[in-house]
Coordinates of C-alpha atoms in Angstrom, one line a residue:
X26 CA 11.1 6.2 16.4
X27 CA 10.1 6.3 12.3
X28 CA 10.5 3.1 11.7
X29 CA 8.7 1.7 15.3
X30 CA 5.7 3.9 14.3
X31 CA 6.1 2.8 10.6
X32 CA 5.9 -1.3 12.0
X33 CA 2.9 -0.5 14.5
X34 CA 1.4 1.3 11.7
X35 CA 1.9 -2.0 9.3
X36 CA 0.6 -4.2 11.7
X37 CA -2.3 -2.4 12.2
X38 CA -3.3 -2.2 8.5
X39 CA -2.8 -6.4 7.9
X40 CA -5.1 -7.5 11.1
X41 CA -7.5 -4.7 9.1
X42 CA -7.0 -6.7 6.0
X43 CA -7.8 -10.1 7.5
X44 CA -11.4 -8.7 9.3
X45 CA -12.9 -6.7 5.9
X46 CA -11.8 -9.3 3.9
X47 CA -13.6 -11.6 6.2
X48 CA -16.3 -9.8 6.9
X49 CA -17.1 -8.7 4.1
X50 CA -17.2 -12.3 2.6
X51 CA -19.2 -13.6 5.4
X52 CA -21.9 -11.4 5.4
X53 CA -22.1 -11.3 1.4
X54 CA -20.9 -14.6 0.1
X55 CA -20.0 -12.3 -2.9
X56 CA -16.8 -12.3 -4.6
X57 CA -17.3 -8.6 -6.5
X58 CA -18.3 -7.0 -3.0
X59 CA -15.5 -8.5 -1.4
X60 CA -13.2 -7.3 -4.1
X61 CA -15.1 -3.4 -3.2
X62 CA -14.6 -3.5 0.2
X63 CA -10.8 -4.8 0.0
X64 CA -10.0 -1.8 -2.7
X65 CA -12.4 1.0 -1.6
X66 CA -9.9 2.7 0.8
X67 CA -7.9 3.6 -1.5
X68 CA -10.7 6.4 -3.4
X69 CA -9.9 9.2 -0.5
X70 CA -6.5 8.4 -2.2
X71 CA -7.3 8.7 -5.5
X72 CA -9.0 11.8 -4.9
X73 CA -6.9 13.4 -2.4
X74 CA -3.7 11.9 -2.5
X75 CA -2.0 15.3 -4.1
X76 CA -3.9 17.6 -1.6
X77 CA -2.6 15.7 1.4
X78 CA 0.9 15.8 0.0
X79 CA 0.2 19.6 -0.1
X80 CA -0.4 19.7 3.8
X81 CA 2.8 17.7 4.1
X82 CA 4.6 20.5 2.3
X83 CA 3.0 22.8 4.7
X84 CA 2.7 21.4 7.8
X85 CA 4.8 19.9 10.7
X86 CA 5.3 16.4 9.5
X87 CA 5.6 14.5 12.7
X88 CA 2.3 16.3 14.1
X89 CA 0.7 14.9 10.8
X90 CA 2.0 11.2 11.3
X91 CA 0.7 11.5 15.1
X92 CA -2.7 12.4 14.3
X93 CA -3.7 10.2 11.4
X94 CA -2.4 7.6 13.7
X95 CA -4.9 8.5 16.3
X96 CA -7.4 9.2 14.1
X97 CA -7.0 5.6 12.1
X98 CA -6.9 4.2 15.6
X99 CA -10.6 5.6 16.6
X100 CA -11.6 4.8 13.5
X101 CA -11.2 0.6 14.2
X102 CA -12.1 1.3 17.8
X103 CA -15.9 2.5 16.4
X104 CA -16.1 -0.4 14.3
X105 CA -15.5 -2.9 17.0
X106 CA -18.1 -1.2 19.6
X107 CA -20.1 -1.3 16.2
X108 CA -19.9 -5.0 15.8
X109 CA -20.5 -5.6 19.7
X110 CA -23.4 -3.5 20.1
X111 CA -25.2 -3.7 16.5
X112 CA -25.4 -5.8 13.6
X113 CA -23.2 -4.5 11.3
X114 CA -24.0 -4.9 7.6
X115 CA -21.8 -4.2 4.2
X116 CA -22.7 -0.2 4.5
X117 CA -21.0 0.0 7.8
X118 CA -17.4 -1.8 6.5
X119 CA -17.7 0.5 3.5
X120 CA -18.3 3.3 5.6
X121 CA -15.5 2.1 7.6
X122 CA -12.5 1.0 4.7
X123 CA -13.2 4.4 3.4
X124 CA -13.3 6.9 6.6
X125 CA -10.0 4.5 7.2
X126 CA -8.3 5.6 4.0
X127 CA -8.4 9.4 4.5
X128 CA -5.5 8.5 7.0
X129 CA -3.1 7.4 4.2
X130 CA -4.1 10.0 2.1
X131 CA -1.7 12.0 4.5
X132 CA 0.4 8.9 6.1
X133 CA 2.2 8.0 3.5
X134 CA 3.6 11.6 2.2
X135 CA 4.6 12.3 5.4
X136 CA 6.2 9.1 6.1
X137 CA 7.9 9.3 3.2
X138 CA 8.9 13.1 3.4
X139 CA 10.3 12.6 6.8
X140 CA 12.5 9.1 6.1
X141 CA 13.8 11.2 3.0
X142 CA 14.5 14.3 5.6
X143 CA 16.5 12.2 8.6
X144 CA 18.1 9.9 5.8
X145 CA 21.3 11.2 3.3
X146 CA 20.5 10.9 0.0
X147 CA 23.2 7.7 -0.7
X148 CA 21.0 5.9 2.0
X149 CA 17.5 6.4 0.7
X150 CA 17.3 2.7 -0.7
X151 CA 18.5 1.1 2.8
X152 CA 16.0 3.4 4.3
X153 CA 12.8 2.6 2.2
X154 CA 14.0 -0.9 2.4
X155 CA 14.1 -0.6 6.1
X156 CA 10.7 0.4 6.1
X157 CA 9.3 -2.0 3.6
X158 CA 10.7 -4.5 5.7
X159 CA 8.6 -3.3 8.4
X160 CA 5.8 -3.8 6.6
X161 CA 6.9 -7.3 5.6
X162 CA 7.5 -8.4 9.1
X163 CA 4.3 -7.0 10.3
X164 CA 2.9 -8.9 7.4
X165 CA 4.6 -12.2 8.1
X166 CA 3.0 -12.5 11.3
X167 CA 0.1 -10.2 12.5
X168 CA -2.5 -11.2 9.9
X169 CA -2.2 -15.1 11.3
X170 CA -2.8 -13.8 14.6
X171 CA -5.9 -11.7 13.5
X172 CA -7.6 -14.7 12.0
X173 CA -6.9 -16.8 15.1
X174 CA -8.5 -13.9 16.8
X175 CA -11.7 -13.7 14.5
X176 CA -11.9 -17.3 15.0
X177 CA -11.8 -17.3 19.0
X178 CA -13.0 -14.2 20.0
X179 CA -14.7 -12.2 16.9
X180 CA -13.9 -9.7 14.6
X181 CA -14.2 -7.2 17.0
X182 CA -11.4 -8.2 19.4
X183 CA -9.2 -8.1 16.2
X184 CA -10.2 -4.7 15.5
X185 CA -9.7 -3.7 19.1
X186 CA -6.4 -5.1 18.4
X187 CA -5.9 -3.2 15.3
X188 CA -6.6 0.1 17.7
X189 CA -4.6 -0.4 19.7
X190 CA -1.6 -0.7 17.8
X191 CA -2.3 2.0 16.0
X192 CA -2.4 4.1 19.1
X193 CA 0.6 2.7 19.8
X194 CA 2.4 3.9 16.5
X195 CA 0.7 7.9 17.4
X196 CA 3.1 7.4 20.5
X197 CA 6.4 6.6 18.5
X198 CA 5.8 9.5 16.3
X199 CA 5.3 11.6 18.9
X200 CA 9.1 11.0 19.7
X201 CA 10.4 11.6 16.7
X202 CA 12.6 14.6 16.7
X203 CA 13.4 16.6 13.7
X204 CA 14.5 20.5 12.6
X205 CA 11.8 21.9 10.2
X206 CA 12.8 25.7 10.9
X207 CA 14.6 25.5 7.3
X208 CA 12.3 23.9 5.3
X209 CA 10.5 26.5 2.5
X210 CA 6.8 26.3 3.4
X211 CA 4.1 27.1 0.8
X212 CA 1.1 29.2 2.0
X213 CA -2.0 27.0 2.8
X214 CA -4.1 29.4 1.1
X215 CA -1.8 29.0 -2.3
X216 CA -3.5 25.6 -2.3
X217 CA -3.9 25.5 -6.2
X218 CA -0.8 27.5 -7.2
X219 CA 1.2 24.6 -4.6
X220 CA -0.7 21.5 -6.3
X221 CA 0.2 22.7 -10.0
X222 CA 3.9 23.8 -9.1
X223 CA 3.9 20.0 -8.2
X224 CA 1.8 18.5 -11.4
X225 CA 4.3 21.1 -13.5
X226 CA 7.9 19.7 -11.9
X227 CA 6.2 16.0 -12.5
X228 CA 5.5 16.7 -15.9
X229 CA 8.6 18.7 -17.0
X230 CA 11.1 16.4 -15.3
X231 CA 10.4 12.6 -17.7
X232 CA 12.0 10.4 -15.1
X233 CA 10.1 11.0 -12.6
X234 CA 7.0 10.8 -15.0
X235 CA 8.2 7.1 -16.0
X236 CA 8.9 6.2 -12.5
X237 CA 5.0 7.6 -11.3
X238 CA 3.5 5.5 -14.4
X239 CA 5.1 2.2 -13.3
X240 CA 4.4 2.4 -10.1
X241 CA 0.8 3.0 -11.0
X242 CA 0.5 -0.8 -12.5
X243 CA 0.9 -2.8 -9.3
X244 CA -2.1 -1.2 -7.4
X245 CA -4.2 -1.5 -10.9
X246 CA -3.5 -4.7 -11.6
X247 CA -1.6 -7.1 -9.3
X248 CA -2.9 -6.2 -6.0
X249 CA -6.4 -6.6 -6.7
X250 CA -6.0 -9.6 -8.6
X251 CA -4.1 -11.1 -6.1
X252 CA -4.3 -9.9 -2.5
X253 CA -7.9 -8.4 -3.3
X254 CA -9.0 -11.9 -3.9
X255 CA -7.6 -13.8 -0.9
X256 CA -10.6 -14.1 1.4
X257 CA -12.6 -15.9 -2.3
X258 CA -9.3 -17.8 -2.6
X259 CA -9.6 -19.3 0.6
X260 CA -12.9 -19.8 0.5
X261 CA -13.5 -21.5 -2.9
X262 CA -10.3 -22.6 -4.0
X263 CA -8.1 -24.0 -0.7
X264 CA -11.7 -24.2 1.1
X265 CA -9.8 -22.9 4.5
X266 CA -11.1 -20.6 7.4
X267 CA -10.2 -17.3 8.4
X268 CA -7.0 -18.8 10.0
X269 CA -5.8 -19.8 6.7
X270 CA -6.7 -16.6 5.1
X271 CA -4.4 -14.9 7.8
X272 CA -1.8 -17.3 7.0
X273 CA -1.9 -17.0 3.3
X274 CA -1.9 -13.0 3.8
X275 CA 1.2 -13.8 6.6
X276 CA 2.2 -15.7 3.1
X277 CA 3.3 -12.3 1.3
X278 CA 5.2 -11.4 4.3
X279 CA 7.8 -13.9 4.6
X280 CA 8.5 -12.9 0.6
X281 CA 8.9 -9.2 1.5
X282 CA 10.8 -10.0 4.7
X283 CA 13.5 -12.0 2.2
X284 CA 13.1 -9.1 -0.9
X285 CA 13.4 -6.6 1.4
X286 CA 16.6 -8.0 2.8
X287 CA 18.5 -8.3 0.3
X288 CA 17.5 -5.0 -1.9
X289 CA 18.8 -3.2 1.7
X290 CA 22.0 -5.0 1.4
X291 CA 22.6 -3.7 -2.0
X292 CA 23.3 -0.1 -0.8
X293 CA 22.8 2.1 -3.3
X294 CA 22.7 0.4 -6.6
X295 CA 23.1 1.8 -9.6
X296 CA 20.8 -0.5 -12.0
X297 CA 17.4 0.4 -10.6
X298 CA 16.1 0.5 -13.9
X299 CA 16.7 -3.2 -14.5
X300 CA 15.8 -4.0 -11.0
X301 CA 12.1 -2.8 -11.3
X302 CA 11.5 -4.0 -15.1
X303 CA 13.1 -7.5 -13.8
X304 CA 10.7 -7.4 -10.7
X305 CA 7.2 -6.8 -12.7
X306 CA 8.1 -9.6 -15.2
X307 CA 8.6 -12.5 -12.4
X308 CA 5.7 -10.8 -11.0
X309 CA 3.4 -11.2 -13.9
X310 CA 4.9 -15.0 -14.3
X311 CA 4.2 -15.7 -10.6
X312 CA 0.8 -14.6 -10.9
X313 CA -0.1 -16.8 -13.7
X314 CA 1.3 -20.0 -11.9
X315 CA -1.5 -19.0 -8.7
X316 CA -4.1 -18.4 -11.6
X317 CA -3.3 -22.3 -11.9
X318 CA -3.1 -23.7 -8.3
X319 CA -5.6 -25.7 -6.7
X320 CA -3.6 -26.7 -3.3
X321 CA -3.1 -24.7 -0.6
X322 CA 0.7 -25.2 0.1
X323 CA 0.8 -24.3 -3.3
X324 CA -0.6 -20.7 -3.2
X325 CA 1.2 -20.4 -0.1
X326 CA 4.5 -20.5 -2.1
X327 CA 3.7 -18.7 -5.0
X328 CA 2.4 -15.9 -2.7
X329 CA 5.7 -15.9 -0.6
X330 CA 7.3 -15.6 -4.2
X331 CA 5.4 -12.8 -5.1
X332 CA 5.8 -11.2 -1.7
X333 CA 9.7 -11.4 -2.3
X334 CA 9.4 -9.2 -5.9
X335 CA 7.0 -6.4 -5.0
X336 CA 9.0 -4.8 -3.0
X337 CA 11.7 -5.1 -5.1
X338 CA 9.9 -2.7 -7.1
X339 CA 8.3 -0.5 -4.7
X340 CA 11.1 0.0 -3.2
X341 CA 13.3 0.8 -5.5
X342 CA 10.6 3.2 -7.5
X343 CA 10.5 5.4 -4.1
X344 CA 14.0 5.6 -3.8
X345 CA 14.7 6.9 -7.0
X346 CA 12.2 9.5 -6.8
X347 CA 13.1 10.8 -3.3
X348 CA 16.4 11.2 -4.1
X349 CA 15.6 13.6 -6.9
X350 CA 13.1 15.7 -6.0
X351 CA 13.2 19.3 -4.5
X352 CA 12.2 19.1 -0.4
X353 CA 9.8 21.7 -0.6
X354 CA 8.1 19.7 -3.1
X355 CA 8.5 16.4 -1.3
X356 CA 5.2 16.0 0.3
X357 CA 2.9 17.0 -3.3
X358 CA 5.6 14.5 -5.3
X359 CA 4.7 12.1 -2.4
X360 CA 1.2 13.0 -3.0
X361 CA 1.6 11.9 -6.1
X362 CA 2.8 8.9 -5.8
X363 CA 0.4 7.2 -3.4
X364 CA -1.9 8.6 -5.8
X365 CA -1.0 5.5 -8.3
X366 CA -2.4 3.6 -5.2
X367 CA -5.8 4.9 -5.6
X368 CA -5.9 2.6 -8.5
X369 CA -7.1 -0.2 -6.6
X370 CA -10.7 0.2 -6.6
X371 CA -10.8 0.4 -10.7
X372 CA -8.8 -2.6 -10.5
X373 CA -10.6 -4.5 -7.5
X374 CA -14.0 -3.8 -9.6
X375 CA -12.6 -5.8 -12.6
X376 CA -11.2 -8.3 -10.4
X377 CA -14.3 -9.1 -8.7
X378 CA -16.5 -8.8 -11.7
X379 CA -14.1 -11.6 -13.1
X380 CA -14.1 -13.6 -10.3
X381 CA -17.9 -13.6 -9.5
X382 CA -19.0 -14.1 -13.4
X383 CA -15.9 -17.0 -14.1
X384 CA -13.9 -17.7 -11.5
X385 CA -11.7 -15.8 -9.0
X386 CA -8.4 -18.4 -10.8
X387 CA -9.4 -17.3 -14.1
X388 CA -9.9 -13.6 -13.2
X389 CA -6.1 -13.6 -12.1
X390 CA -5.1 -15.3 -15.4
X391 CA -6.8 -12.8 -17.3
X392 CA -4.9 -9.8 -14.6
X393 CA -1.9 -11.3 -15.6
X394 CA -1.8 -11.2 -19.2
X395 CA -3.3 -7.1 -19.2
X396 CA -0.5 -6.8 -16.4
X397 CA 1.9 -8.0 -19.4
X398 CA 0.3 -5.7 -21.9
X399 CA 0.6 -2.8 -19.5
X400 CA 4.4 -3.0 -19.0
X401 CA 5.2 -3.8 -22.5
X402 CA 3.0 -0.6 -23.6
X403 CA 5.1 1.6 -20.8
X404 CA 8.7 0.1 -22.1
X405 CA 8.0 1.8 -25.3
X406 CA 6.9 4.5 -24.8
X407 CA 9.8 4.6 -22.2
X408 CA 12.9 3.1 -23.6
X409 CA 15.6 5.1 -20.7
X410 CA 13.9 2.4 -17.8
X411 CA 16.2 -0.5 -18.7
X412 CA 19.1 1.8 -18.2
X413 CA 17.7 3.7 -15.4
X414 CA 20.2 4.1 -12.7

């Protein structure tokens, strides 16, 4: 039941990728605002990413995962009655992207907090894999779908679409079935006292800390320098509609379909260390080979490659913190984590910037090589990840 909510859930967030993205770019013609409006749901994160992990530690988890469902799913709904009924201009998809991403400021600690609850601990990195691959199937074919959609019916029907399955993934949840009786609850009202007990354990325990700061890079840098960029990429550079946009999102998903494969078939391994260092450097390679492709097959296989790697390092990052931390400090460690997420919007503003004032190839370039600075900055100053196991 996790991981059929966690796939509705997935598929839901890529047809919502395809129509902002699209939207967005329609409406604007602007590179910078589509950048915004691709990276602005992740501020609620930003902001509130620790608090929700708090309300993870302190309330029923499955009731959580049910109602941001519902609530993400009304959310889409409003937008599509929007688009039907009005004419719906940048201020309403803002409005929208960031009502949307109060949902995963709760979401994803939960999610996590529960997979890390049902799974043992020897299993964690099957079981996050599991999920990613979710994710990567929902990827690999949904966002094709929602531009064949935009392009027949409208935007709306896709969002419509994206309702639905969303409502779809509240049901799911709803039947999963787990004891919480044991778990040691802190008081709601301890609110401040719960959120530095958390910032305290991250700071005192320095793996943890390493693993937090490099999975803070990705959402900074390579996401919105990438992925962020799509809809301008098809636009300007492969000169495609918004069925080729969905198919070079779908693009990512084949690549985490294949990473996520083979990371679950590795059980439990040891070298995670040498895993995620290994990951961000073909990452950072792979990114400067798109900075310099002009055809579209050729995007499309560099983005299948760089689909196959992130995960790789996502995966593996989550793991290894789950299977440290305390439970009654899962959610707020969670909370922390997705807070590295939040770095999108600083990152989709440079990205855009780049992309409207040179070009949205060079602005990738120029995301790989401060990607490269970045990781070799965080080797130093910690030397243990090579040998992390």
């Amino acid at each position: 039941f996790l991981w059929s909510s966690a796939l509705w859930v997935a598929g839901g967030y890529w047809i919502q990728q395809v129509v902002v993205g699209w939207l967005i770019y329609d409406i604007t013609n602007s590179a910078f605002l589509t950048s915004v409006a691709m990276g602005l749901e992740a501020i609620p994160i930003l902001i509130g990413g620790p608090i929700g992990g708090f309300l993870v530690d302190v309330f029923d988890r499955r009731r959580l995962l049910v109602t941001v469902c519902l609530y993400h799913g009304l959310c889409a709904l409003a937008l599509a009655i929007g688009l039907i009924f009005w004419e719906i201009g940048p201020l309403e998809i803002f409005t929208f992207t960031l009502l949307v991403g109060f949902s995963w400021v709760i979401s994803e600690p939960a999610r996590s907090a529960v997979v890390a609850n049902t799974v043992p601990k020897g299993g964690l990195l099957n079981a996050f894999a599991l999920i990613t691959l979710g994710w990567g199937g929902a990827r690999l074919a949904v966002p094709a779908i929602g531009g064949l959609l935009i392009s027949i019916y409208g935007a709306h029907a896709a969002l419509i679409s994206e309702s639905i399955l969303m409502l779809t993934a509240a049901l799911f949840a709803a039947g999963i079935r787990m004891d919480e009786k044991d778990r040691e609850k802190p008081q709601l009202s301890k609110i401040i006292n719960g959120l530095l007990e958390g910032a305290l354990y991250v700071r005192n325990n320095r793996m943890v800390l390493a693993l937090l700061t490099f999975s803070f890079a990705p959402p900074l840098i390579i996401f919105p320098f990438v992925y962020g960029l799509l809809p301008v990429y098809a636009a300007e550079v492969f000169h495609v509609g918004p069925t080729g946009l969905g198919v070079l999102v779908s693009a990512s998903g084949i690549g985490m379909v294949l990473g996520t494969i083979v990371v679950a078939s590795l059980g439990d391994l040891r070298s995670k260390g040498k895993l995620i260092v290994s990951g961000m450097v073909t990452t950072i390679l792979l990114m400067g080979i798109l900075s310099q492709t002009s055809s579209f097959m050729g995007g499309f296989s560099v983005l299948v490659m760089l689909g196959l790697f992130m995960p790789v390092v996502h995966t593996s990052i989550q793991a290894r913190i789950q299977s440290t931390i305390p439970d009654h400090l899962r959610g707020r460690i969670s909370g922390f984590f997705i807070v590295t997420w939040g770095a999108f919007p600083m990152g989709s503003l440079a990205a855009g910037w780049l992309a409207q004032t040179l070009s949205v190839q060079t602005s990738t370039l120029y995301g790989a090589l401060l990607m490269s600075a970045i990781l070799a900055a965080q080797l130093v100053t910690f030397r243990f990840m090579w040998k992390l196991e």
